[in-house]
């Protein structure tokens, strides 16, 4: 409401406001058509001739319409473009720092040999239950695990490193939602899990994420290792499941390295501000229960 008031006071007449609104409408039309082309290519797998026909017919009309109002940019039409540039800078900052964080996790991931040594070590106290470590690494052990064992000399009966990915499709078939791998040798109760969800996928009301994950883990043991491994490890998984499930989520503290450019420092500080704003605005919800 305050933004509308400031815009009205700044423009002082409806002509400039109308120009800004007209620019927005036409740009939205053009962007919608452009995104529809992407949908036709990626999701619908439309024949290339139909795509070219759509671009020639619809695109030519909308570009002609757009070119006819570009002269209004200096008469109020610059306002929506300024808003768009601001939002693009916010999204680019978030994406840039997020990618840098992912590269850091990739470069500092824990090797399989280190995991074997840690799990096989007798210096750790064994705790009942299943431990789920969440990260963005696909079928890899994140740095949080090494940090965890360095500060807490205890390991749970079963360890699962989970990465949840949102796919650019509406629904992912149930059989393809959970992908497990086992850390060798097979006598170690350590697994990695990739979870794929579409943007329309939701768990049913009676389902709980960790329960579904454990069921899929038992199915994985049955399909890939046979009845002997299921009898030996399936019981271990069931016992750990009944003892409880613990969730571990990493919280990264980002800092600019020494000698970093001023632009990189601005990106990191802007990312921190955005993250604080998001944390303050939203509660973290897990299995439809908000953790305040």
mmCIF file of C-alpha atoms in Angstrom:
data_model
loop_
_atom_site.group_PDB
_atom_site.id
_atom_site.type_symbol
_atom_site.label_atom_id
_atom_site.label_comp_id
_atom_site.label_asym_id
_atom_site.label_seq_id
_atom_site.Cartn_x
_atom_site.Cartn_y
_atom_site.Cartn_z
ATOM 1 C CA UNK A 1 0.000 0.000 0.000
ATOM 2 C CA UNK A 2 2.836 2.377 0.853
ATOM 3 C CA UNK A 3 4.534 1.563 -2.459
ATOM 4 C CA UNK A 4 1.349 2.458 -4.350
ATOM 5 C CA UNK A 5 1.141 5.720 -2.425
ATOM 6 C CA UNK A 6 4.767 6.622 -3.169
ATOM 7 C CA UNK A 7 4.345 5.799 -6.882
ATOM 8 C CA UNK A 8 1.251 7.974 -7.093
ATOM 9 C CA UNK A 9 2.978 10.875 -5.345
ATOM 10 C CA UNK A 10 6.058 10.448 -7.529
ATOM 11 C CA UNK A 11 4.292 10.334 -10.896
ATOM 12 C CA UNK A 12 1.594 12.873 -9.930
ATOM 13 C CA UNK A 13 -0.618 11.940 -12.897
ATOM 14 C CA UNK A 14 -2.339 8.885 -14.291
ATOM 15 C CA UNK A 15 -0.633 9.067 -17.694
ATOM 16 C CA UNK A 16 2.741 7.868 -16.407
ATOM 17 C CA UNK A 17 1.077 5.255 -14.210
ATOM 18 C CA UNK A 18 -0.828 4.014 -17.261
ATOM 19 C CA UNK A 19 2.403 3.834 -19.270
ATOM 20 C CA UNK A 20 4.059 1.775 -16.547
ATOM 21 C CA UNK A 21 1.056 -0.543 -16.403
ATOM 22 C CA UNK A 22 0.996 -0.940 -20.188
ATOM 23 C CA UNK A 23 4.686 -1.872 -20.300
ATOM 24 C CA UNK A 24 4.080 -4.500 -17.608
ATOM 25 C CA UNK A 25 1.148 -6.073 -19.440
ATOM 26 C CA UNK A 26 2.977 -6.359 -22.759
ATOM 27 C CA UNK A 27 6.165 -7.728 -21.199
ATOM 28 C CA UNK A 28 4.130 -10.311 -19.278
ATOM 29 C CA UNK A 29 2.500 -11.410 -22.529
ATOM 30 C CA UNK A 30 5.890 -11.802 -24.229
ATOM 31 C CA UNK A 31 7.434 -13.660 -21.294
ATOM 32 C CA UNK A 32 4.436 -15.978 -21.026
ATOM 33 C CA UNK A 33 4.768 -16.877 -24.695
ATOM 34 C CA UNK A 34 8.519 -17.446 -24.294
ATOM 35 C CA UNK A 35 7.986 -19.740 -21.290
ATOM 36 C CA UNK A 36 5.302 -21.608 -23.192
ATOM 37 C CA UNK A 37 7.882 -22.363 -25.885
ATOM 38 C CA UNK A 38 10.138 -23.870 -23.203
ATOM 39 C CA UNK A 39 7.246 -25.973 -21.913
ATOM 40 C CA UNK A 40 6.515 -27.177 -25.442
ATOM 41 C CA UNK A 41 10.158 -28.202 -25.901
ATOM 42 C CA UNK A 42 10.984 -29.679 -22.482
ATOM 43 C CA UNK A 43 7.716 -31.098 -21.169
ATOM 44 C CA UNK A 44 5.273 -31.535 -24.028
ATOM 45 C CA UNK A 45 7.910 -32.660 -26.579
ATOM 46 C CA UNK A 46 6.003 -30.789 -29.285
ATOM 47 C CA UNK A 47 7.033 -31.233 -32.900
ATOM 48 C CA UNK A 48 9.534 -28.603 -33.996
ATOM 49 C CA UNK A 49 7.309 -27.413 -36.869
ATOM 50 C CA UNK A 50 4.481 -26.527 -34.485
ATOM 51 C CA UNK A 51 6.954 -24.668 -32.271
ATOM 52 C CA UNK A 52 8.252 -22.612 -35.191
ATOM 53 C CA UNK A 53 4.695 -21.876 -36.312
ATOM 54 C CA UNK A 54 3.794 -20.699 -32.815
ATOM 55 C CA UNK A 55 6.868 -18.453 -32.639
ATOM 56 C CA UNK A 56 6.220 -16.916 -36.051
ATOM 57 C CA UNK A 57 2.527 -16.234 -35.524
ATOM 58 C CA UNK A 58 2.253 -15.337 -31.841
ATOM 59 C CA UNK A 59 5.772 -13.953 -31.497
ATOM 60 C CA UNK A 60 5.479 -11.563 -34.425
ATOM 61 C CA UNK A 61 2.192 -10.143 -33.106
ATOM 62 C CA UNK A 62 3.489 -9.632 -29.573
ATOM 63 C CA UNK A 63 6.822 -8.171 -30.676
ATOM 64 C CA UNK A 64 4.995 -5.711 -32.917
ATOM 65 C CA UNK A 65 2.791 -4.749 -29.984
ATOM 66 C CA UNK A 66 5.850 -4.389 -27.732
ATOM 67 C CA UNK A 67 7.756 -2.228 -30.211
ATOM 68 C CA UNK A 68 4.788 0.126 -30.470
ATOM 69 C CA UNK A 69 4.951 1.107 -26.790
ATOM 70 C CA UNK A 70 8.704 1.174 -26.148
ATOM 71 C CA UNK A 71 8.706 4.943 -26.589
ATOM 72 C CA UNK A 72 6.829 5.127 -23.279
ATOM 73 C CA UNK A 73 9.847 3.882 -21.319
ATOM 74 C CA UNK A 74 10.942 7.421 -20.566
ATOM 75 C CA UNK A 75 7.423 8.456 -19.560
ATOM 76 C CA UNK A 76 6.894 6.129 -16.613
ATOM 77 C CA UNK A 77 7.576 2.812 -18.302
ATOM 78 C CA UNK A 78 10.982 2.577 -16.647
ATOM 79 C CA UNK A 79 9.439 1.809 -13.240
ATOM 80 C CA UNK A 80 8.507 -1.872 -13.857
ATOM 81 C CA UNK A 81 11.898 -2.416 -15.498
ATOM 82 C CA UNK A 82 13.581 -1.022 -12.384
ATOM 83 C CA UNK A 83 11.547 -3.414 -10.228
ATOM 84 C CA UNK A 84 12.470 -6.277 -12.563
ATOM 85 C CA UNK A 85 16.187 -5.450 -12.350
ATOM 86 C CA UNK A 86 15.973 -5.371 -8.561
ATOM 87 C CA UNK A 87 14.260 -8.767 -8.399
ATOM 88 C CA UNK A 88 16.756 -10.206 -10.887
ATOM 89 C CA UNK A 89 19.639 -9.000 -8.725
ATOM 90 C CA UNK A 90 18.065 -10.661 -5.676
ATOM 91 C CA UNK A 91 17.583 -13.958 -7.519
ATOM 92 C CA UNK A 92 21.073 -13.847 -9.031
ATOM 93 C CA UNK A 93 22.627 -13.171 -5.624
ATOM 94 C CA UNK A 94 20.767 -16.088 -4.056
ATOM 95 C CA UNK A 95 21.638 -18.412 -6.943
ATOM 96 C CA UNK A 96 25.302 -17.377 -7.047
ATOM 97 C CA UNK A 97 25.949 -17.914 -3.333
ATOM 98 C CA UNK A 98 23.872 -21.102 -3.340
ATOM 99 C CA UNK A 99 26.027 -22.523 -6.140
ATOM 100 C CA UNK A 100 29.204 -21.519 -4.327
ATOM 101 C CA UNK A 101 27.957 -23.318 -1.225
ATOM 102 C CA UNK A 102 27.174 -26.418 -3.273
ATOM 103 C CA UNK A 103 30.659 -26.381 -4.820
ATOM 104 C CA UNK A 104 32.157 -26.120 -1.337
ATOM 105 C CA UNK A 105 30.225 -29.183 -0.180
ATOM 106 C CA UNK A 106 31.284 -31.047 -3.312
ATOM 107 C CA UNK A 107 34.955 -30.208 -2.806
ATOM 108 C CA UNK A 108 34.896 -31.091 0.911
ATOM 109 C CA UNK A 109 32.664 -34.157 0.832
ATOM 110 C CA UNK A 110 33.729 -37.090 2.968
ATOM 111 C CA UNK A 111 35.279 -39.929 1.009
ATOM 112 C CA UNK A 112 33.926 -43.459 1.245
ATOM 113 C CA UNK A 113 37.210 -44.616 2.793
ATOM 114 C CA UNK A 114 36.837 -42.077 5.601
ATOM 115 C CA UNK A 115 33.249 -43.178 6.201
ATOM 116 C CA UNK A 116 34.361 -46.793 6.504
ATOM 117 C CA UNK A 117 37.051 -45.871 9.008
ATOM 118 C CA UNK A 118 34.644 -43.775 11.075
ATOM 119 C CA UNK A 119 31.872 -46.380 11.134
ATOM 120 C CA UNK A 120 34.271 -49.248 11.830
ATOM 121 C CA UNK A 121 36.042 -47.341 14.605
ATOM 122 C CA UNK A 122 35.534 -48.618 18.143
ATOM 123 C CA UNK A 123 36.019 -45.177 19.692
ATOM 124 C CA UNK A 124 32.419 -44.165 18.974
ATOM 125 C CA UNK A 125 29.511 -45.023 21.194
ATOM 126 C CA UNK A 126 26.690 -46.806 19.375
ATOM 127 C CA UNK A 127 23.227 -45.320 19.741
ATOM 128 C CA UNK A 128 19.947 -46.985 18.763
ATOM 129 C CA UNK A 129 17.914 -45.434 15.971
ATOM 130 C CA UNK A 130 18.213 -44.136 12.421
ATOM 131 C CA UNK A 131 20.164 -40.946 11.694
ATOM 132 C CA UNK A 132 19.161 -38.967 8.586
ATOM 133 C CA UNK A 133 21.761 -36.446 7.385
ATOM 134 C CA UNK A 134 20.337 -33.974 4.856
ATOM 135 C CA UNK A 135 22.397 -32.221 2.201
ATOM 136 C CA UNK A 136 22.255 -31.274 -1.469
ATOM 137 C CA UNK A 137 24.931 -33.734 -2.555
ATOM 138 C CA UNK A 138 23.728 -36.591 -4.726
ATOM 139 C CA UNK A 139 24.814 -39.976 -3.342
ATOM 140 C CA UNK A 140 27.666 -38.462 -1.351
ATOM 141 C CA UNK A 141 28.541 -37.883 2.285
ATOM 142 C CA UNK A 142 28.399 -34.159 3.179
ATOM 143 C CA UNK A 143 30.956 -32.302 5.324
ATOM 144 C CA UNK A 144 28.403 -32.094 8.141
ATOM 145 C CA UNK A 145 29.103 -35.758 8.925
ATOM 146 C CA UNK A 146 32.786 -35.135 9.652
ATOM 147 C CA UNK A 147 31.851 -32.098 11.736
ATOM 148 C CA UNK A 148 29.317 -34.201 13.630
ATOM 149 C CA UNK A 149 31.692 -37.039 14.532
ATOM 150 C CA UNK A 150 34.393 -34.526 15.496
ATOM 151 C CA UNK A 151 32.098 -33.012 18.131
ATOM 152 C CA UNK A 152 29.861 -35.929 19.129
ATOM 153 C CA UNK A 153 31.650 -39.289 19.520
ATOM 154 C CA UNK A 154 28.516 -41.344 18.895
ATOM 155 C CA UNK A 155 26.924 -43.019 15.887
ATOM 156 C CA UNK A 156 23.437 -44.384 15.388
ATOM 157 C CA UNK A 157 22.677 -47.929 14.308
ATOM 158 C CA UNK A 158 21.742 -46.961 10.745
ATOM 159 C CA UNK A 159 23.031 -43.911 8.844
ATOM 160 C CA UNK A 160 21.265 -42.509 5.782
ATOM 161 C CA UNK A 161 22.532 -39.477 3.853
ATOM 162 C CA UNK A 162 19.506 -37.915 2.168
ATOM 163 C CA UNK A 163 19.319 -35.422 -0.682
ATOM 164 C CA UNK A 164 15.876 -34.120 -1.685
ATOM 165 C CA UNK A 165 15.493 -32.719 -5.196
ATOM 166 C CA UNK A 166 12.552 -30.949 -6.799
ATOM 167 C CA UNK A 167 12.179 -32.032 -10.411
ATOM 168 C CA UNK A 168 10.780 -29.857 -13.259
ATOM 169 C CA UNK A 169 7.815 -32.200 -13.741
ATOM 170 C CA UNK A 170 4.403 -32.275 -12.113
ATOM 171 C CA UNK A 171 4.667 -35.771 -10.650
ATOM 172 C CA UNK A 172 7.429 -38.333 -10.266
ATOM 173 C CA UNK A 173 6.329 -42.000 -10.361
ATOM 174 C CA UNK A 174 6.401 -43.599 -6.919
ATOM 175 C CA UNK A 175 8.965 -46.199 -8.008
ATOM 176 C CA UNK A 176 11.352 -43.437 -9.097
ATOM 177 C CA UNK A 177 11.061 -41.162 -6.074
ATOM 178 C CA UNK A 178 13.622 -42.911 -3.858
ATOM 179 C CA UNK A 179 17.056 -44.013 -5.115
ATOM 180 C CA UNK A 180 19.322 -45.785 -2.633
ATOM 181 C CA UNK A 181 22.952 -46.790 -2.680
ATOM 182 C CA UNK A 182 24.869 -48.660 -0.052
ATOM 183 C CA UNK A 183 28.328 -47.761 1.179
ATOM 184 C CA UNK A 184 30.573 -50.754 0.630
ATOM 185 C CA UNK A 185 31.217 -53.203 2.179
ATOM 186 C CA UNK A 186 27.647 -54.398 2.611
ATOM 187 C CA UNK A 187 28.058 -55.147 6.300
ATOM 188 C CA UNK A 188 28.095 -51.409 7.078
ATOM 189 C CA UNK A 189 24.626 -49.972 7.848
ATOM 190 C CA UNK A 190 25.347 -46.818 5.824
ATOM 191 C CA UNK A 191 23.234 -45.697 2.859
ATOM 192 C CA UNK A 192 22.810 -42.728 0.550
ATOM 193 C CA UNK A 193 19.380 -41.737 -0.725
ATOM 194 C CA UNK A 194 18.254 -39.415 -3.508
ATOM 195 C CA UNK A 195 14.619 -38.315 -3.200
ATOM 196 C CA UNK A 196 12.911 -36.872 -6.279
ATOM 197 C CA UNK A 197 9.614 -35.011 -6.021
ATOM 198 C CA UNK A 198 7.606 -33.186 -8.663
ATOM 199 C CA UNK A 199 6.044 -29.821 -7.959
ATOM 200 C CA UNK A 200 2.608 -31.454 -7.556
ATOM 201 C CA UNK A 201 3.770 -34.414 -5.464
ATOM 202 C CA UNK A 202 2.492 -34.497 -1.897
ATOM 203 C CA UNK A 203 2.515 -37.176 0.759
ATOM 204 C CA UNK A 204 -0.856 -38.534 1.708
ATOM 205 C CA UNK A 205 -2.266 -37.423 5.036
ATOM 206 C CA UNK A 206 -1.472 -40.735 6.719
ATOM 207 C CA UNK A 207 2.096 -40.873 5.377
ATOM 208 C CA UNK A 208 5.194 -39.600 7.145
ATOM 209 C CA UNK A 209 8.343 -38.934 5.138
ATOM 210 C CA UNK A 210 10.749 -40.951 7.268
ATOM 211 C CA UNK A 211 8.354 -43.913 7.420
ATOM 212 C CA UNK A 212 8.101 -43.970 3.627
ATOM 213 C CA UNK A 213 11.894 -43.709 3.377
ATOM 214 C CA UNK A 214 12.461 -46.710 5.651
ATOM 215 C CA UNK A 215 9.914 -48.799 3.734
ATOM 216 C CA UNK A 216 11.655 -47.933 0.467
ATOM 217 C CA UNK A 217 14.992 -48.817 2.067
ATOM 218 C CA UNK A 218 13.728 -52.305 2.890
ATOM 219 C CA UNK A 219 12.491 -52.683 -0.682
ATOM 220 C CA UNK A 220 15.932 -51.638 -1.924
ATOM 221 C CA UNK A 221 17.632 -54.294 0.214
ATOM 222 C CA UNK A 222 15.236 -56.933 -1.083
ATOM 223 C CA UNK A 223 15.615 -56.026 -4.766
ATOM 224 C CA UNK A 224 19.398 -55.678 -4.869
ATOM 225 C CA UNK A 225 20.734 -57.977 -2.169
ATOM 226 C CA UNK A 226 18.232 -60.789 -1.794
ATOM 227 C CA UNK A 227 16.591 -62.498 1.123
ATOM 228 C CA UNK A 228 19.776 -63.214 3.088
ATOM 229 C CA UNK A 229 20.708 -59.547 3.332
ATOM 230 C CA UNK A 230 17.106 -58.580 4.054
ATOM 231 C CA UNK A 231 16.909 -61.027 6.935
ATOM 232 C CA UNK A 232 20.210 -59.786 8.335
ATOM 233 C CA UNK A 233 19.948 -56.070 7.634
ATOM 234 C CA UNK A 234 16.191 -55.673 7.396
ATOM 235 C CA UNK A 235 15.800 -56.617 11.033
ATOM 236 C CA UNK A 236 18.536 -54.148 11.928
ATOM 237 C CA UNK A 237 16.729 -51.406 10.020
ATOM 238 C CA UNK A 238 13.405 -52.292 11.660
ATOM 239 C CA UNK A 239 14.927 -52.256 15.137
ATOM 240 C CA UNK A 240 16.618 -48.921 14.483
ATOM 241 C CA UNK A 241 13.358 -47.562 13.058
ATOM 242 C CA UNK A 242 11.440 -48.588 16.176
ATOM 243 C CA UNK A 243 14.082 -46.923 18.363
ATOM 244 C CA UNK A 244 13.495 -43.576 16.683
ATOM 245 C CA UNK A 245 14.691 -41.378 13.832
ATOM 246 C CA UNK A 246 16.978 -38.373 14.242
ATOM 247 C CA UNK A 247 17.234 -35.614 11.607
ATOM 248 C CA UNK A 248 20.455 -33.658 11.046
ATOM 249 C CA UNK A 249 20.431 -30.551 8.864
ATOM 250 C CA UNK A 250 23.550 -28.493 8.241
ATOM 251 C CA UNK A 251 23.601 -24.775 8.965
ATOM 252 C CA UNK A 252 26.353 -23.085 6.974
ATOM 253 C CA UNK A 253 28.103 -19.899 7.997
ATOM 254 C CA UNK A 254 29.295 -18.142 4.855
ATOM 255 C CA UNK A 255 32.275 -15.818 4.957
ATOM 256 C CA UNK A 256 34.220 -14.130 2.185
ATOM 257 C CA UNK A 257 37.735 -15.493 1.870
ATOM 258 C CA UNK A 258 40.751 -13.255 2.256
ATOM 259 C CA UNK A 259 41.482 -11.335 -0.903
ATOM 260 C CA UNK A 260 37.943 -11.760 -2.244
ATOM 261 C CA UNK A 261 36.714 -9.034 -4.571
ATOM 262 C CA UNK A 262 34.318 -6.364 -3.381
ATOM 263 C CA UNK A 263 31.581 -7.803 -5.605
ATOM 264 C CA UNK A 264 31.886 -11.234 -4.015
ATOM 265 C CA UNK A 265 31.717 -9.680 -0.549
ATOM 266 C CA UNK A 266 28.593 -7.771 -1.555
ATOM 267 C CA UNK A 267 27.014 -10.988 -2.841
ATOM 268 C CA UNK A 268 27.726 -12.850 0.397
ATOM 269 C CA UNK A 269 26.489 -10.058 2.673
ATOM 270 C CA UNK A 270 23.366 -9.633 0.532
ATOM 271 C CA UNK A 271 22.756 -13.382 0.762
ATOM 272 C CA UNK A 272 22.987 -13.216 4.554
ATOM 273 C CA UNK A 273 20.424 -10.420 4.656
ATOM 274 C CA UNK A 274 18.072 -12.374 2.388
ATOM 275 C CA UNK A 275 18.473 -15.507 4.480
ATOM 276 C CA UNK A 276 17.725 -13.646 7.704
ATOM 277 C CA UNK A 277 14.619 -12.158 6.102
ATOM 278 C CA UNK A 278 13.425 -15.585 4.949
ATOM 279 C CA UNK A 279 14.051 -17.231 8.311
ATOM 280 C CA UNK A 280 12.157 -14.439 10.017
ATOM 281 C CA UNK A 281 9.230 -14.763 7.616
ATOM 282 C CA UNK A 282 8.746 -18.515 7.467
ATOM 283 C CA UNK A 283 8.746 -21.352 9.970
ATOM 284 C CA UNK A 284 10.482 -24.580 9.056
ATOM 285 C CA UNK A 285 7.810 -27.213 8.456
ATOM 286 C CA UNK A 286 8.537 -30.923 8.508
ATOM 287 C CA UNK A 287 5.803 -33.454 7.792
ATOM 288 C CA UNK A 288 3.212 -30.661 8.039
ATOM 289 C CA UNK A 289 4.212 -29.893 11.629
ATOM 290 C CA UNK A 290 5.805 -26.484 12.123
ATOM 291 C CA UNK A 291 8.842 -26.378 14.358
ATOM 292 C CA UNK A 292 8.803 -22.947 15.973
#
